């Protein structure tokens, strides 16, 4: 599909809402991203209205309201569908495929219900349909399920796959307002679906777990059969009782094999505070995959919003572009992209915080001497405390702010020479 003389892959974008604008922004500013992005041009952008005010500066003549014409445009190689909702998205995807175009979509509602039809059509036409943005926002989950985890017999997928509801539950649990306030904030941040009931009622999470289960278990999942309960009935008092009992309330999406059956459901669930999913807060999503021989792996990241979802969508675009280039004997994704060499920051220039434990004589003025010495070398201290006595020596623990590593070591070399200093047994860096 890509013109071999002129390597440019021309892209038609359906939808310029939150995610569409994020996609366009990346494509129009490819510097510093994957080199293949410089070979992709944004040819047409299909929108509902030409007159809606937009902050994005698109090349002139790119916008169109004729979505049908876009998917039939012979100059377009790949259609990115980020309209959301079932129709006209499903029909447009099928038309694009019928025209021999590759498709990248973030549309979980369409993939969960019509995935079989769409992938069959794509197979028949010999085109790719990729959908990393449909589940987990910016978390790479579809691609690992299709490829990197292929050696495993997967037996369980368990996750928080809706950012809006996780954001709402986190806000409520932290006493930052009621359900309505938290939902309004989520909407203003671009996390929620156009119709937020899809988030709140669990339908969005049910679409996503249906897609994940299909990939994990290689079976066809009926979306209608996914049990689904939302968070609408949860009261703040339940969140605080759960907390007191050692739990947290999360909207969990689960798919696991139960004998001959697939147990697949979405509902609010109390989960032990010790479980890694319990500490997934705000708009973050996380998915735990269990399999043999892998054991369990958890993937976590921003699950909604323009940037993260656009990151997944454009990742798929790069994937298609790379695969098409592979047909001409060069596979850009098999090696690291060739870029110019870059010098590595010398350790002395690294900026970091430090923790150090110093053993000194227990006498007046020692802490002052340490502080003054660090200060002279430009090392700012976050804290300095004498914790106790260890083998008749005072144990002083120092934590610095972000400092230049070289300065810290110069100060420490001087401190080692102080007559009152017996030993500096530990120096650790602090991640902040
Ligand atoms: N509305 C979805 C969520 C984002 O809150 O997770 C896209 O799937």
XYZ file of C-alpha atoms and ligand atoms in Angstrom:
440
model
C 0.000 0.000 0.000
C 2.850 2.402 0.652
C 4.342 4.009 -2.397
C 7.811 2.461 -2.533
C 9.468 5.391 -4.318
C 8.013 7.972 -2.053
C 7.913 6.232 1.329
C 5.261 8.481 2.815
C 2.304 6.657 4.346
C -0.808 8.824 4.097
C -3.155 8.662 6.997
C -6.840 9.485 7.339
C -7.940 10.342 10.866
C -11.590 9.802 11.777
C -12.386 11.968 14.793
C -10.732 14.986 16.333
C -12.031 14.744 19.897
C -9.780 14.260 22.924
C -7.885 11.265 21.504
C -7.965 12.414 17.865
C -6.429 15.765 18.782
C -3.755 13.917 20.779
C -2.978 11.734 17.739
C -2.793 14.728 15.375
C -0.523 16.572 17.781
C 1.990 13.699 17.800
C 1.889 13.253 14.021
C 2.441 16.966 13.413
C 5.428 17.063 15.750
C 7.481 13.915 15.032
C 10.892 15.226 16.132
C 12.522 13.018 18.779
C 9.945 10.241 18.370
C 10.260 7.054 16.274
C 12.006 7.917 12.975
C 9.202 6.272 10.958
C 6.847 9.033 12.072
C 8.634 11.409 9.724
C 7.377 9.220 6.866
C 3.712 9.500 7.862
C 1.549 12.369 6.678
C -1.803 13.431 8.031
C -3.727 13.546 4.769
C -7.349 14.038 5.890
C -9.096 14.514 9.214
C -12.792 13.651 9.351
C -14.877 15.715 11.785
C -18.559 16.436 12.408
C -18.236 20.212 12.100
C -15.708 22.402 10.304
C -16.643 25.372 12.448
C -15.874 24.077 15.910
C -13.080 26.183 17.451
C -9.870 24.148 17.737
C -6.517 25.006 19.244
C -4.696 22.588 16.940
C -3.024 24.041 13.816
C -3.766 21.554 11.048
C -2.387 21.940 7.522
C -4.910 23.782 5.324
C -7.488 21.676 3.476
C -7.074 18.646 5.706
C -10.416 18.860 7.534
C -13.483 17.288 6.003
C -16.960 16.359 7.180
C -17.292 13.680 4.521
C -16.234 10.605 6.497
C -17.395 8.237 3.730
C -15.177 9.993 1.188
C -12.247 9.735 3.586
C -12.463 5.944 3.848
C -12.803 5.701 0.064
C -9.967 8.141 -0.709
C -7.464 6.181 -2.856
C -4.589 8.349 -1.588
C -5.057 7.163 1.996
C -3.164 4.056 3.098
C -4.235 3.827 6.714
C -7.365 4.953 8.551
C -7.194 5.810 12.251
C -10.641 5.590 13.827
C -11.090 7.443 17.102
C -14.734 8.498 16.763
C -15.934 6.351 19.660
C -19.414 4.813 19.808
C -20.607 1.919 17.698
C -21.976 3.661 14.614
C -20.888 5.066 12.235
C -17.497 3.814 13.483
C -18.143 0.113 12.735
C -19.395 0.774 9.203
C -16.535 3.150 8.413
C -13.959 0.638 9.670
C -15.479 -2.086 7.482
C -15.582 0.230 4.455
C -11.938 1.210 4.963
C -10.988 -2.476 5.137
C -13.011 -3.209 2.009
C -11.007 -0.475 0.263
C -7.785 -2.299 1.219
C -6.767 0.194 3.889
C -5.099 -0.685 7.146
C -6.980 0.410 10.246
C -5.909 1.522 13.694
C -8.726 1.969 16.171
C -9.131 2.783 19.853
C -12.789 1.827 19.769
C -13.407 -0.802 22.443
C -17.193 -0.728 21.972
C -16.816 -1.733 18.312
C -13.994 -4.251 18.829
C -15.746 -5.944 21.778
C -18.963 -6.418 19.759
C -17.813 -6.732 16.151
C -14.173 -7.806 16.509
C -14.776 -11.194 14.838
C -16.451 -9.600 11.812
C -13.779 -6.903 11.513
C -10.800 -9.233 11.824
C -12.307 -11.682 9.342
C -12.788 -8.880 6.837
C -9.230 -7.667 7.447
C -7.882 -11.186 6.929
C -9.773 -11.513 3.680
C -8.393 -8.180 2.434
C -4.858 -8.770 3.730
C -4.825 -5.582 5.813
C -3.906 -4.921 9.416
C -6.334 -3.826 12.115
C -4.554 -2.814 15.314
C -6.216 -1.655 18.538
C -3.682 -1.009 21.291
C -5.553 2.164 22.329
C -8.788 0.253 22.964
C -7.695 -1.099 26.356
C -5.676 0.445 29.160
C -5.008 3.859 27.566
C -1.244 4.219 27.391
C -0.424 0.763 28.808
C 0.949 -1.588 26.166
C -1.286 -4.603 26.835
C -2.677 -5.805 23.487
C 0.709 -6.173 21.853
C 2.250 -8.143 24.766
C -0.811 -10.413 24.807
C -0.472 -11.066 21.088
C 3.292 -11.505 21.054
C 5.634 -11.280 24.046
C 3.484 -13.481 26.309
C 2.755 -16.010 23.572
C 4.746 -18.748 25.317
C 2.291 -18.850 28.213
C -0.919 -20.652 28.952
C -2.784 -17.713 30.353
C -5.375 -18.525 32.974
C -6.375 -15.189 34.441
C -6.748 -11.512 33.570
C -7.628 -9.235 36.460
C -7.522 -5.500 36.334
C -8.637 -1.946 36.807
C -9.414 -0.946 33.229
C -11.525 2.161 33.620
C -9.704 5.339 34.573
C -12.807 7.440 35.219
C -14.278 5.129 37.848
C -10.911 4.563 39.492
C -10.459 8.339 39.619
C -13.928 8.779 41.148
C -13.416 6.027 43.745
C -10.002 7.431 44.673
C -11.360 10.977 45.066
C -14.240 9.725 47.211
C -11.982 7.502 49.343
C -9.690 10.453 49.982
C -12.631 12.609 51.053
C -12.252 14.927 48.038
C -15.874 15.360 47.194
C -18.863 13.303 46.341
C -19.586 11.197 43.286
C -20.945 14.068 41.151
C -18.000 16.385 41.849
C -15.462 13.670 41.106
C -17.247 12.725 37.876
C -17.322 16.354 36.736
C -13.559 16.640 37.363
C -12.915 13.407 35.436
C -14.950 14.744 32.510
C -13.144 18.081 32.509
C -9.814 16.220 32.380
C -10.949 14.285 29.290
C -11.021 10.866 30.976
C -14.712 10.060 30.751
C -16.571 8.801 27.708
C -18.903 11.258 25.921
C -21.718 9.483 27.720
C -20.227 8.918 31.180
C -22.744 6.192 31.971
C -20.518 3.808 29.936
C -17.804 4.406 32.534
C -19.962 4.584 35.647
C -22.137 1.558 34.807
C -19.114 -0.614 34.010
C -19.917 -1.013 30.283
C -16.573 0.470 29.201
C -14.705 -1.930 31.511
C -16.845 -4.824 30.235
C -15.896 -3.995 26.621
C -12.243 -4.005 27.616
C -12.266 -7.263 29.572
C -14.115 -8.932 26.677
C -11.275 -7.874 24.353
C -8.569 -8.971 26.785
C -10.224 -12.347 27.390
C -10.519 -12.959 23.648
C -6.791 -12.389 23.236
C -5.669 -14.123 26.422
C -7.673 -17.304 25.936
C -8.025 -17.395 22.143
C -11.811 -17.722 22.418
C -14.721 -15.711 21.137
C -16.312 -13.840 24.021
C -19.912 -12.745 23.839
C -19.926 -9.147 25.063
C -23.593 -9.444 26.031
C -22.764 -12.305 28.409
C -20.236 -10.281 30.432
C -21.734 -9.671 33.889
C -21.507 -5.975 34.610
C -22.211 -3.886 37.698
C -21.225 -0.212 38.041
C -20.144 2.027 40.882
C -23.310 4.138 41.060
C -24.531 2.551 44.312
C -21.326 3.027 46.296
C -21.573 5.367 49.257
C -18.572 7.142 50.809
C -19.369 5.346 54.077
C -18.705 1.966 52.407
C -15.338 3.182 51.235
C -14.341 4.189 54.740
C -15.634 0.954 56.335
C -13.742 -1.051 53.715
C -10.614 0.956 54.534
C -11.009 0.227 58.252
C -11.347 -3.486 57.501
C -8.065 -3.486 55.526
C -9.606 -3.283 52.052
C -10.013 -0.793 49.236
C -12.946 -0.694 46.808
C -12.063 -0.998 43.116
C -14.082 -1.582 39.950
C -12.425 -4.862 38.993
C -12.680 -6.536 35.613
C -11.939 -10.239 35.713
C -11.665 -13.081 33.236
C -10.596 -16.587 34.220
C -11.177 -20.131 33.164
C -13.531 -22.164 35.393
C -13.549 -25.717 34.045
C -15.451 -25.609 30.773
C -16.569 -22.054 31.415
C -15.150 -18.615 31.174
C -15.805 -16.580 34.319
C -15.917 -13.010 33.061
C -17.330 -10.083 35.001
C -17.039 -6.454 36.062
C -18.158 -5.225 39.479
C -17.006 -3.109 42.408
C -14.904 -5.332 44.657
C -13.224 -5.062 48.037
C -9.567 -5.922 47.579
C -6.986 -6.333 50.324
C -4.805 -3.262 50.820
C -1.791 -5.589 50.418
C -2.749 -6.484 46.856
C -0.820 -4.477 44.228
C -4.097 -3.440 42.549
C -5.216 -1.726 45.774
C -2.557 0.961 45.412
C -3.498 1.817 41.825
C -4.924 5.282 42.297
C -6.656 7.964 40.242
C -6.862 7.552 36.497
C -4.213 4.834 36.529
C -5.138 1.424 35.143
C -3.384 -1.838 35.951
C -3.801 -5.323 34.582
C -2.544 -8.499 36.215
C -1.981 -11.397 33.826
C -1.523 -14.862 35.280
C -0.110 -17.717 33.262
C 2.141 -20.708 33.096
C 5.140 -20.614 33.226
C 5.219 -16.833 33.729
C 3.389 -16.604 37.047
C 1.915 -13.129 37.414
C 2.871 -9.886 35.767
C 1.204 -6.520 36.397
C 1.199 -3.751 33.820
C 0.277 -0.316 35.118
C -0.022 3.149 33.599
C -2.316 6.029 32.683
C -5.547 4.433 31.509
C -7.342 7.359 29.945
C -6.816 10.835 28.547
C -5.583 12.322 25.291
C -1.829 11.782 25.595
C -1.746 8.193 26.860
C -4.381 6.899 24.440
C -2.808 8.784 21.527
C 0.517 7.216 22.484
C -1.011 3.740 22.050
C -2.767 4.680 18.800
C 0.325 6.198 17.200
C 2.357 3.207 18.403
C 0.058 1.070 16.244
C 0.550 3.434 13.307
C 4.315 2.991 13.661
C 3.783 -0.744 13.819
C 1.855 -0.813 10.546
C 4.395 1.465 8.860
C 7.246 -0.755 10.057
C 5.534 -3.951 8.942
C 4.915 -2.513 5.480
C 8.540 -1.495 5.237
C 9.486 -5.059 6.202
C 7.814 -6.204 2.968
C 10.577 -4.363 1.163
C 13.244 -6.310 3.066
C 13.953 -3.852 5.875
C 12.336 -4.370 9.280
C 12.695 -1.217 11.385
C 11.264 -2.825 14.528
C 13.719 -5.718 14.649
C 16.602 -3.504 15.695
C 16.829 -0.374 17.741
C 16.243 2.595 15.449
C 19.596 3.912 14.240
C 20.135 7.261 15.854
C 23.192 9.394 16.335
C 25.383 8.469 19.306
C 24.848 10.531 22.423
C 27.356 10.953 25.240
C 26.330 9.566 28.610
C 26.120 11.908 31.578
C 29.236 11.431 33.758
C 28.282 10.208 37.246
C 29.701 13.375 38.843
C 27.143 15.446 36.907
C 24.155 13.312 37.903
C 21.552 15.110 40.025
C 20.199 12.961 42.841
C 19.244 12.910 46.508
C 21.392 10.960 48.973
C 20.902 9.138 52.244
C 24.022 8.618 54.350
C 24.698 7.244 57.810
C 27.708 8.666 59.647
C 29.196 7.337 62.928
C 30.865 10.066 64.999
C 32.083 10.827 68.496
C 29.105 12.028 70.515
C 30.336 15.558 71.170
C 29.050 19.101 70.707
C 29.232 20.717 67.292
C 29.505 17.573 65.105
C 26.138 17.954 63.400
C 26.963 21.624 62.812
C 30.310 20.692 61.192
C 28.618 18.188 58.908
C 25.944 20.701 57.881
C 28.498 23.438 57.248
C 30.705 21.166 55.158
C 27.797 19.989 52.983
C 26.684 23.619 52.646
C 30.129 24.765 51.500
C 29.933 22.252 48.666
C 26.472 23.377 47.629
C 24.799 20.271 49.066
C 21.432 21.232 50.480
C 20.106 18.977 53.249
C 16.517 17.773 53.552
C 17.168 16.406 57.036
C 19.963 15.626 59.485
C 19.184 13.678 62.648
C 21.057 11.887 65.359
C 19.156 8.633 65.623
C 20.981 6.947 68.487
C 24.194 5.520 69.830
C 25.842 2.551 68.132
C 28.873 1.003 69.884
C 29.374 4.260 71.788
C 29.331 6.318 68.603
C 26.602 8.746 67.625
C 24.679 7.565 64.561
C 23.773 10.534 62.343
C 21.528 10.112 59.321
C 21.599 12.734 56.587
C 19.174 13.027 53.653
C 19.983 15.604 50.977
C 17.848 17.423 48.444
C 18.695 16.904 44.751
C 22.378 17.699 44.469
C 25.168 17.321 41.957
C 26.723 13.933 42.681
C 30.305 15.263 42.381
C 29.658 17.926 45.037
C 28.226 15.374 47.435
C 31.310 13.137 47.177
C 33.689 16.080 47.639
C 31.838 17.010 50.837
C 31.862 13.420 52.019
C 35.607 13.032 51.377
C 36.194 16.067 53.592
C 33.825 14.785 56.270
C 35.673 11.443 56.379
C 38.777 13.366 57.528
C 37.040 15.053 60.495
C 38.638 13.807 63.753
C 35.153 13.207 65.234
C 34.064 10.988 62.328
C 34.715 7.305 62.950
C 33.030 5.781 59.923
C 30.542 6.368 57.096
C 29.067 2.876 56.722
C 26.282 3.652 54.256
C 25.632 5.928 51.280
C 22.481 5.298 49.239
C 20.754 7.324 46.551
C 17.136 8.338 47.112
C 14.710 8.277 44.168
C 12.439 11.283 44.285
N -13.329 6.480 29.548
C -12.271 5.542 29.594
C -11.761 5.425 31.020
C -11.076 5.976 28.774
O -12.154 6.216 31.866
O -10.971 4.542 31.278
C -10.907 5.322 27.482
O -11.124 3.974 27.471
